[in-house]
Coordinates of C-alpha atoms in Angstrom, one line a residue:
X1 CA -26.9 6.5 -26.7
X2 CA -23.6 5.2 -25.4
X3 CA -24.9 2.7 -22.8
X4 CA -24.2 -0.4 -25.0
X5 CA -20.6 0.7 -25.7
X6 CA -20.1 1.5 -22.0
X7 CA -21.3 -2.0 -21.1
X8 CA -18.9 -3.6 -23.5
X9 CA -16.0 -1.5 -22.2
X10 CA -16.8 -2.4 -18.6
X11 CA -16.9 -6.1 -19.4
X12 CA -13.6 -6.0 -21.2
X13 CA -11.9 -4.2 -18.3
X14 CA -13.4 -6.8 -15.8
X15 CA -12.1 -9.7 -18.0
X16 CA -8.5 -8.4 -17.9
X17 CA -6.3 -10.8 -15.9
X18 CA -4.6 -7.8 -14.3
X19 CA -5.1 -4.1 -14.2
X20 CA -1.3 -3.6 -13.6
X21 CA 1.0 -2.7 -16.4
X22 CA 3.2 -5.6 -17.7
X23 CA 6.4 -3.9 -16.5
X24 CA 5.0 -3.4 -13.0
X25 CA 3.6 -6.9 -12.9
X26 CA 6.9 -8.6 -13.5
X27 CA 8.9 -6.1 -11.3
X28 CA 6.6 -7.3 -8.5
X29 CA 8.5 -10.6 -8.6
X30 CA 5.9 -12.4 -10.6
X31 CA 7.4 -14.9 -13.0
X32 CA 4.2 -16.3 -14.5
X33 CA 1.6 -14.7 -16.8
X34 CA -0.9 -12.4 -15.0
X35 CA -3.7 -14.1 -13.2
X36 CA -6.9 -12.8 -11.6
X37 CA -6.1 -15.1 -8.7
X38 CA -2.9 -13.1 -8.0
X39 CA -4.0 -9.4 -7.9
X40 CA -1.3 -6.6 -7.8
X41 CA -2.0 -3.0 -6.9
X42 CA 0.1 -0.6 -9.0
X43 CA -0.5 2.9 -10.4
X44 CA -2.9 1.7 -13.1
X45 CA -4.7 -1.0 -11.1
X46 CA -5.6 1.7 -8.6
X47 CA -6.6 4.2 -11.3
X48 CA -8.7 1.6 -13.2
X49 CA -10.5 0.9 -9.9
X50 CA -11.2 4.6 -9.4
X51 CA -12.7 4.7 -12.9
X52 CA -15.0 1.8 -12.1
X53 CA -16.0 3.5 -8.9
X54 CA -17.0 6.6 -10.7
X55 CA -19.0 4.5 -13.2
X56 CA -20.8 2.8 -10.3
X57 CA -21.6 6.2 -8.7
X58 CA -22.8 7.8 -11.9
X59 CA -24.4 5.0 -14.0
X60 CA -25.5 2.3 -11.6
X61 CA -29.2 3.0 -12.0
X62 CA -29.0 2.9 -15.8
X63 CA -26.7 -0.1 -15.9
X64 CA -28.9 -2.0 -13.5
X65 CA -31.9 -1.4 -15.8
X66 CA -30.2 -3.2 -18.7
X67 CA -27.8 -5.6 -17.0
X68 CA -28.3 -6.1 -13.2
X69 CA -25.2 -8.3 -13.0
X70 CA -22.8 -5.7 -14.1
X71 CA -22.6 -3.5 -11.0
X72 CA -22.4 -6.7 -8.8
X73 CA -19.5 -7.8 -11.0
X74 CA -17.8 -4.4 -10.5
X75 CA -18.2 -4.7 -6.7
X76 CA -16.8 -8.3 -6.8
X77 CA -13.7 -7.3 -8.8
X78 CA -13.0 -4.2 -6.7
X79 CA -13.3 -6.4 -3.6
X80 CA -11.0 -9.0 -5.0
X81 CA -8.4 -6.9 -6.8
X82 CA -8.2 -3.7 -4.6
X83 CA -10.1 -3.6 -1.3
X84 CA -9.0 -6.9 0.2
X85 CA -5.4 -6.8 -1.0
X86 CA -5.0 -3.2 0.2
X87 CA -6.2 -4.0 3.7
X88 CA -4.5 -7.4 4.0
X89 CA -0.9 -6.4 3.6
X90 CA 1.5 -3.6 4.5
X91 CA 4.2 -5.0 2.2
X92 CA 3.7 -3.0 -1.0
X93 CA 6.8 -0.8 -1.2
X94 CA 4.8 2.2 -2.2
X95 CA 2.8 2.1 1.0
X96 CA 5.9 3.0 3.0
X97 CA 4.7 1.1 6.0
X98 CA 7.1 -1.8 6.0
X99 CA 10.1 -0.5 4.1
X100 CA 12.8 2.1 4.3
X101 CA 12.5 2.6 0.6
X102 CA 12.1 6.3 -0.5
X103 CA 8.6 7.1 -1.4
X104 CA 7.6 8.9 -4.7
X105 CA 4.5 9.7 -6.7
X106 CA 3.5 6.0 -6.6
X107 CA 2.5 6.4 -2.9
X108 CA 0.2 9.4 -3.3
X109 CA -1.1 8.5 -6.8
X110 CA -2.2 5.1 -5.6
X111 CA -3.5 6.2 -2.3
X112 CA -5.6 9.0 -3.8
X113 CA -7.3 6.5 -6.1
X114 CA -7.7 4.0 -3.3
X115 CA -9.5 6.7 -1.2
X116 CA -11.9 7.2 -4.1
X117 CA -12.7 3.5 -4.3
X118 CA -13.3 3.3 -0.5
X119 CA -15.5 6.3 -0.4
X120 CA -17.5 5.7 -3.5
X121 CA -18.0 1.9 -3.4
X122 CA -17.2 0.2 0.0
X123 CA -20.5 -0.4 1.8
X124 CA -18.8 -1.9 4.8
X125 CA -18.6 1.3 7.0
X126 CA -16.2 -0.3 9.5
X127 CA -13.7 -1.3 6.9
X128 CA -14.2 2.0 5.0
X129 CA -13.1 3.9 8.1
X130 CA -10.2 1.6 8.6
X131 CA -9.2 2.0 5.0
X132 CA -9.3 5.8 5.2
X133 CA -7.1 5.5 8.3
X134 CA -4.6 3.4 6.4
X135 CA -4.6 5.7 3.4
X136 CA -3.7 8.6 5.8
X137 CA -0.9 6.5 7.5
X138 CA 0.5 5.5 4.2
X139 CA 0.3 9.0 2.7
X140 CA 2.2 10.3 5.8
X141 CA 5.2 8.2 4.6
X142 CA 5.1 10.3 1.4
X143 CA 4.6 13.6 3.2
X144 CA 6.8 13.3 6.3
X145 CA 10.2 13.2 4.5
X146 CA 9.2 16.0 2.1
X147 CA 11.6 19.0 2.2
X148 CA 10.3 22.0 4.0
X149 CA 10.6 24.1 0.8
X150 CA 8.1 21.8 -0.9
X151 CA 10.5 21.0 -3.7
X152 CA 9.6 18.0 -5.9
X153 CA 12.7 16.1 -6.9
X154 CA 10.7 14.2 -9.5
X155 CA 10.3 17.5 -11.4
X156 CA 7.4 19.6 -12.7
X157 CA 6.2 16.9 -15.1
X158 CA 5.6 14.5 -12.2
X159 CA 4.2 17.2 -9.9
X160 CA 0.5 16.5 -10.9
X161 CA 1.0 12.8 -10.0
X162 CA 2.9 13.7 -6.8
X163 CA 2.1 17.0 -5.1
X164 CA -1.0 17.5 -7.2
X165 CA -2.4 14.1 -6.0
X166 CA -1.5 15.1 -2.4
X167 CA -3.6 18.2 -2.8
X168 CA -6.5 16.2 -4.2
X169 CA -6.2 13.7 -1.4
X170 CA -6.3 16.2 1.5
X171 CA -9.2 18.0 -0.2
X172 CA -11.2 14.7 -0.4
X173 CA -10.4 14.0 3.3
X174 CA -11.5 17.4 4.3
X175 CA -14.8 17.0 2.4
X176 CA -15.7 13.5 3.7
X177 CA -14.9 14.5 7.3
X178 CA -16.9 17.7 6.9
X179 CA -13.9 19.8 7.8
X180 CA -12.8 17.8 10.9
X181 CA -9.7 16.8 8.9
X182 CA -8.0 19.7 7.3
X183 CA -4.5 20.8 6.5
X184 CA -5.0 24.5 5.8
X185 CA -2.4 25.5 8.3
X186 CA 0.3 23.2 6.8
X187 CA 3.0 25.4 5.5
X188 CA 4.7 22.3 4.0
X189 CA 1.7 21.3 2.0
X190 CA 1.2 24.9 0.8
X191 CA 4.8 24.9 -0.3
X192 CA 4.3 21.7 -2.2
X193 CA 1.6 23.6 -4.2
X194 CA 3.6 26.8 -4.8
X195 CA 6.6 24.8 -6.0
X196 CA 4.9 24.4 -9.4
X197 CA 5.0 28.1 -10.2
X198 CA 8.5 28.5 -8.6
X199 CA 9.9 26.3 -11.4
X200 CA 8.0 28.0 -14.2
X201 CA 10.0 29.8 -16.8
X202 CA 7.5 31.0 -19.5
X203 CA 4.5 29.6 -21.3
X204 CA 4.8 25.8 -21.2
X205 CA 8.5 25.9 -20.3
X206 CA 9.5 24.7 -16.9
X207 CA 12.8 24.0 -15.1
X208 CA 13.3 20.5 -16.4
X209 CA 16.0 18.8 -14.3
X210 CA 15.9 15.0 -14.0
X211 CA 13.1 13.1 -15.9
X212 CA 11.2 16.2 -17.0
X213 CA 10.6 17.4 -20.6
X214 CA 11.4 21.0 -21.4
X215 CA 7.8 21.7 -22.2
X216 CA 4.9 20.6 -20.0
X217 CA 1.5 21.9 -18.8
X218 CA 0.7 20.8 -15.3
X219 CA -3.0 19.9 -14.6
X220 CA -4.7 23.3 -14.1
X221 CA -7.5 21.8 -12.0
X222 CA -4.9 20.4 -9.5
X223 CA -3.1 23.7 -9.4
X224 CA -6.4 25.5 -8.8
X225 CA -7.3 23.0 -6.1
X226 CA -4.2 24.1 -4.2
X227 CA -5.1 27.7 -4.7
X228 CA -8.6 27.1 -3.3
X229 CA -7.3 24.9 -0.4
X230 CA -5.0 27.7 0.8
X231 CA -6.8 30.7 -0.6
X232 CA -3.6 31.5 -2.6
X233 CA -4.4 34.0 -5.4
X234 CA -1.1 33.4 -7.2
X235 CA -1.9 29.7 -7.5
X236 CA -5.4 30.4 -8.7
X237 CA -4.1 32.9 -11.3
X238 CA -1.4 30.4 -12.4
X239 CA -4.0 27.7 -12.8
X240 CA -6.0 30.0 -15.1
X241 CA -2.8 30.8 -17.0
X242 CA -2.2 27.0 -17.5
X243 CA -5.8 26.5 -18.5
X244 CA -5.4 29.1 -21.2
X245 CA -2.3 27.4 -22.5
X246 CA -4.2 24.1 -22.5
X247 CA -7.4 25.0 -24.3
X248 CA -9.1 27.5 -26.5
X249 CA -9.4 30.9 -24.9
X250 CA -9.2 29.3 -21.5
X251 CA -12.2 27.0 -22.1
X252 CA -10.3 24.0 -20.6
X253 CA -11.6 20.7 -19.4
X254 CA -9.1 18.0 -18.6
X255 CA -10.1 14.9 -20.5
X256 CA -7.1 12.7 -20.0
X257 CA -8.9 10.6 -17.4
X258 CA -12.2 10.6 -15.6
X259 CA -10.4 11.8 -12.5
X260 CA -9.0 14.9 -14.2
X261 CA -12.3 15.4 -16.0
X262 CA -14.2 15.3 -12.6
X263 CA -11.6 17.8 -11.1
X264 CA -12.0 20.1 -14.1
X265 CA -15.8 20.1 -13.8
X266 CA -15.5 21.1 -10.2
X267 CA -13.2 24.0 -10.9
X268 CA -14.3 25.0 -14.4
X269 CA -16.6 28.0 -13.6
X270 CA -14.4 29.4 -10.8
X271 CA -11.2 28.9 -12.9
X272 CA -12.6 30.9 -15.8
X273 CA -13.5 33.8 -13.6
X274 CA -9.8 34.3 -12.6
X275 CA -7.5 36.5 -14.6
X276 CA -4.8 34.3 -16.1
X277 CA -1.3 35.3 -14.8
X278 CA 2.0 33.5 -14.1
X279 CA 3.6 34.8 -10.9
X280 CA 7.1 34.9 -12.4
X281 CA 9.0 36.2 -9.3
X282 CA 12.4 37.5 -10.1
X283 CA 14.0 34.8 -7.9
X284 CA 13.0 31.5 -6.4
X285 CA 15.4 29.5 -4.3
X286 CA 14.5 26.1 -2.9
X287 CA 17.2 25.5 -0.3
X288 CA 16.5 21.8 0.5
X289 CA 16.0 20.8 -3.1
X290 CA 18.8 23.2 -4.1
X291 CA 17.2 24.5 -7.2
X292 CA 17.4 28.1 -8.3
X293 CA 15.2 30.0 -10.8
X294 CA 16.1 33.7 -11.4
X295 CA 15.1 36.1 -14.1
X296 CA 15.8 39.7 -15.1
X297 CA 12.6 41.2 -13.6
X298 CA 9.4 40.0 -11.9
X299 CA 6.4 39.3 -14.2
X300 CA 8.4 39.0 -17.4
X301 CA 10.5 36.5 -19.3
X302 CA 12.3 39.3 -21.1
X303 CA 16.1 39.1 -20.9
X304 CA 18.2 36.2 -19.5
X305 CA 16.9 33.6 -17.1
X306 CA 19.2 31.3 -15.1
X307 CA 18.1 27.9 -13.7
X308 CA 20.6 25.9 -11.6
X309 CA 20.8 23.0 -9.2
X310 CA 23.0 21.5 -6.5
X311 CA 21.3 18.4 -5.0
X312 CA 22.5 14.9 -5.3
X313 CA 22.6 11.9 -7.7
X314 CA 20.0 9.8 -5.9
X315 CA 16.9 12.0 -6.6
X316 CA 13.7 10.4 -7.9
X317 CA 14.0 9.9 -11.7
X318 CA 17.6 11.0 -11.2
X319 CA 20.0 12.2 -13.8
X320 CA 23.7 12.6 -12.8
X321 CA 23.5 16.4 -12.9
X322 CA 24.9 18.0 -9.8
X323 CA 25.9 21.6 -10.6
X324 CA 23.9 21.6 -13.8
X325 CA 22.4 24.9 -15.1
X326 CA 20.3 26.3 -17.9
X327 CA 20.1 29.7 -19.6
X328 CA 17.0 31.0 -21.4
X329 CA 16.8 34.2 -23.4
X330 CA 13.4 35.9 -23.6
X331 CA 11.8 32.7 -22.4
X332 CA 13.5 30.6 -25.1
X333 CA 16.0 27.8 -24.4
X334 CA 19.7 28.5 -25.1
X335 CA 21.9 26.4 -22.7
X336 CA 19.7 23.4 -22.2
X337 CA 18.9 20.3 -20.2
X338 CA 17.8 17.6 -22.7
X339 CA 15.3 16.2 -20.3
X340 CA 14.0 12.7 -20.4
X341 CA 14.0 10.3 -23.3
X342 CA 11.3 7.7 -24.1
X343 CA 10.8 5.3 -21.2
X344 CA 12.0 1.8 -22.1
X345 CA 13.0 -1.2 -20.0
X346 CA 16.5 0.3 -19.8
X347 CA 15.2 3.5 -18.1
X348 CA 14.5 1.8 -14.8
X349 CA 17.2 -0.9 -14.9
X350 CA 20.8 -1.2 -14.0
X351 CA 21.5 0.2 -17.5
X352 CA 19.9 3.6 -16.7
X353 CA 23.2 5.5 -16.7
X354 CA 24.3 4.0 -20.0
X355 CA 21.6 6.2 -21.6
X356 CA 23.6 9.3 -22.6
X357 CA 21.0 11.8 -21.6
X358 CA 21.3 10.6 -18.0
X359 CA 25.0 11.1 -17.8
X360 CA 26.7 14.3 -16.5
X361 CA 28.8 14.5 -19.6
X362 CA 25.6 15.4 -21.5
X363 CA 24.6 18.0 -18.9
X364 CA 26.3 21.3 -18.3
X365 CA 28.7 19.8 -15.8
X366 CA 32.5 19.4 -15.6
X367 CA 34.3 16.2 -16.5
X368 CA 37.2 16.1 -14.0
X369 CA 40.4 14.2 -14.9
X370 CA 38.4 12.5 -17.6
X371 CA 35.9 11.2 -15.0
X372 CA 32.1 12.0 -14.9
X373 CA 29.8 12.2 -12.0
X374 CA 28.5 9.0 -10.4
X375 CA 25.0 8.0 -9.3
X376 CA 24.1 7.4 -5.6
X377 CA 23.1 9.4 -2.5
X378 CA 26.7 10.2 -1.4
X379 CA 27.4 11.9 -4.7
X380 CA 26.2 15.4 -4.0
X381 CA 26.9 19.1 -3.9
X382 CA 28.6 20.4 -0.7
X383 CA 28.7 23.9 0.9
X384 CA 25.8 25.1 -1.2
X385 CA 24.9 28.7 -0.6
X386 CA 22.6 31.3 -2.3
X387 CA 23.3 35.0 -1.9
X388 CA 20.4 37.1 -3.2
X389 CA 20.8 40.8 -4.0
X390 CA 19.0 43.7 -5.6
X391 CA 21.2 43.7 -8.7
X392 CA 23.0 40.3 -8.5
X393 CA 22.2 36.8 -7.2
X394 CA 25.0 34.3 -6.6
X395 CA 24.8 30.5 -6.2
X396 CA 27.9 28.7 -5.0
X397 CA 28.7 25.0 -4.4
X398 CA 31.5 22.5 -4.3
X399 CA 31.1 19.7 -6.8
X400 CA 33.9 17.5 -5.4
X401 CA 31.6 14.9 -3.8
X402 CA 29.6 14.4 -7.0
X403 CA 32.6 12.5 -8.4
X404 CA 34.2 9.2 -7.5
X405 CA 37.7 9.0 -5.9
X406 CA 39.1 8.1 -9.3
X407 CA 38.5 11.7 -10.3
X408 CA 41.3 12.7 -7.9
X409 CA 39.7 16.0 -7.1
X410 CA 40.2 17.9 -3.8
X411 CA 37.9 20.8 -4.6
X412 CA 35.8 22.1 -7.5
X413 CA 33.9 25.2 -6.5
X414 CA 31.3 26.4 -9.0
X415 CA 29.9 29.9 -8.7
X416 CA 27.0 31.2 -10.9
X417 CA 26.2 34.9 -10.7
X418 CA 23.3 36.6 -12.3
X419 CA 24.0 40.3 -12.7
X420 CA 21.0 42.4 -13.7
X421 CA 22.9 45.7 -14.1
X422 CA 25.3 44.1 -16.6
X423 CA 22.6 41.9 -18.1
X424 CA 24.9 38.9 -17.9
X425 CA 25.5 35.5 -16.2
X426 CA 29.0 34.6 -15.1
X427 CA 30.2 31.1 -14.4
X428 CA 33.4 31.1 -12.2
X429 CA 35.2 28.0 -11.1
X430 CA 38.1 27.3 -8.9
X431 CA 39.6 23.8 -8.5
X432 CA 42.3 21.8 -6.9
X433 CA 43.3 18.2 -8.0
X434 CA 45.3 15.7 -5.9
X435 CA 46.9 14.6 -9.2
X436 CA 46.6 15.2 -12.9
X437 CA 45.4 12.2 -14.9
X438 CA 43.7 13.6 -17.9
X439 CA 42.5 17.1 -19.2
X440 CA 39.4 18.3 -17.4
X441 CA 36.6 19.9 -19.5
X442 CA 33.4 21.9 -19.2
X443 CA 30.4 20.8 -21.2
X444 CA 27.6 23.1 -22.5
X445 CA 24.5 21.6 -24.2
X446 CA 22.9 23.9 -26.8
X447 CA 20.0 23.4 -29.1
X448 CA 21.2 25.2 -32.2
X449 CA 24.6 25.1 -34.0
X450 CA 26.9 27.6 -32.3
X451 CA 29.0 30.0 -34.3
X452 CA 32.6 30.7 -33.3
X453 CA 32.8 34.4 -33.9
X454 CA 36.5 34.6 -33.0
X455 CA 38.8 33.0 -30.4
X456 CA 37.1 33.4 -27.0
X457 CA 33.7 34.3 -28.3
X458 CA 30.8 32.0 -29.3
X459 CA 27.4 33.0 -30.6
X460 CA 24.6 30.8 -29.3
X461 CA 21.1 30.8 -30.7
X462 CA 17.8 30.1 -28.9
X463 CA 15.5 27.2 -29.9
X464 CA 13.1 29.4 -31.9
X465 CA 16.0 31.4 -33.4
X466 CA 14.5 34.7 -32.0
X467 CA 17.3 35.4 -29.5
X468 CA 21.1 35.2 -29.4
X469 CA 23.5 34.9 -26.4
X470 CA 27.2 35.5 -26.6
X471 CA 29.5 33.1 -24.6
X472 CA 32.9 34.6 -23.7
X473 CA 35.9 32.4 -22.5
X474 CA 39.6 32.8 -22.2
X475 CA 41.2 31.1 -25.2
X476 CA 44.6 30.9 -23.5
X477 CA 43.0 28.6 -20.9
X478 CA 40.8 26.4 -23.1
X479 CA 40.7 24.4 -26.3
X480 CA 37.3 24.4 -27.8
X481 CA 35.3 21.8 -29.7
X482 CA 31.8 21.9 -31.0
X483 CA 30.2 18.5 -31.3
X484 CA 26.9 17.7 -33.0
X485 CA 24.7 15.0 -31.4
X486 CA 22.1 13.3 -33.5
X487 CA 19.0 12.4 -31.6
X488 CA 17.3 9.1 -32.3
X489 CA 14.9 9.2 -29.4
X490 CA 11.5 10.4 -30.5
X491 CA 10.7 12.2 -27.2
X492 CA 13.9 14.2 -27.4
X493 CA 13.5 14.9 -31.1
X494 CA 10.0 16.2 -30.6
X495 CA 11.4 18.9 -28.4
X496 CA 14.8 19.7 -29.8
X497 CA 14.8 18.5 -33.4
X498 CA 17.1 15.9 -34.9
X499 CA 20.4 17.4 -33.7
X500 CA 21.7 19.2 -30.6
X501 CA 25.2 20.4 -30.0
X502 CA 27.8 20.2 -27.2
X503 CA 30.3 22.9 -26.7
X504 CA 33.3 21.4 -24.9
X505 CA 36.0 23.7 -23.3
X506 CA 39.0 21.6 -22.4
X507 CA 41.4 23.0 -19.8
X508 CA 44.9 23.3 -21.4
X509 CA 46.8 23.4 -18.1
X510 CA 48.0 20.3 -16.3
X511 CA 48.6 22.2 -13.1
X512 CA 46.8 20.9 -10.0
X513 CA 45.2 24.3 -9.2
X514 CA 43.3 26.6 -11.5
X515 CA 40.5 29.1 -12.0
X516 CA 38.5 30.4 -14.9
X517 CA 35.3 32.2 -15.8
X518 CA 32.8 32.0 -18.6
X519 CA 30.4 34.9 -19.3
X520 CA 27.0 34.8 -21.0
X521 CA 25.4 38.0 -22.2

């Protein structure tokens, strides 16, 4: 019924001068219009090639019956645009083979698609084996620097394209090698899988530091694949939980791409036999990534939840947000991280940190002597420690190094304590400046208009309006201002509405040393 439309679609794809996105084409130092004579492998060139490989596998007999030239044309284009370029150079930055550049989801996303092309379409067995070897060597450059805790500094929204693709790749390698290649004993790869439930808050709400939206649903099939790979029941149950969020009564099939559709078909029956459940441990601490996710009790979003980070300002999809934290009440955002805006040419340019939502002043971070955090690998938290307990958990860090020398700060120790007995979260800070230049301040981003109940007490409301949190501060130490911020970015508006608010507590004292505490309950 659809064969004619499929033929037309294939021909249109094959006629495209490049399968790379325009932005990726020109960042590859091309200055002319795209040309088939100058192929570039980017995320979407590799994914398009994988689509065509699936088509060849599934429809070659039917297509040959109506147009014998079409499969030959697919083979020719895959050879010219993907197979030869991949094997002829090590110079693509995302390969990690001839560069010191930090690897991210590009590496594993592209390599997982290249592997599909090699296995499904390359009839040259010698080259196919060489290609699989190169995929493994390149993927190692993604995996080897990964932190032992499995933390994805690209955030949960990128996990499917990063860790999720890694799980898919090692599963394919295990399958095509008939088990001779397997990574079932790799604690690191398992941790890369379990990361995704460790940053889960409730429903579709995840810890959204860096370029991550507050609401996202990771690909259930990729989560389930990790659960199957390591026989991890928590991952399997979490995949079923995500599938239920994604579809009607759990009857989920990923249709965003043929890759996700194929993965979903593979896991569909088993996934729907698993009881949906989010692990929701009472505390998850990722010591290398320096991300904390704690809640009142295991298995429930009831009460307060605290999410906080140390880290550095050179993370993938970075925001300047060392020391940032969020508070949710009954699974609903109160103290928020705005997350990412709509991607534009500014997002990945030298103007990235001119976008307000990438700046520390629009995160829950201090402004010290009138100076905000700065981007770069040397701007990071120091002396980070997490002390878990039965009734209280405490995260401590020194924020001094997240700021440039112009902030004139000797020490700025931030301590966040979650006290389950008192049902409160306490922010304590102790600081020392080398000189006073301008009043320092603390910023708190909130999604609903706060109410100043009285001096020293602010009522905060959750996004849905269903929960309230009271914020206590010492009015003798701080001046307070509440600033509305109109959101023009459609991505941000779709999550938070047209206006968010910033509570600013400005330190009154000009002394070089000081201490204070803010309580949320």
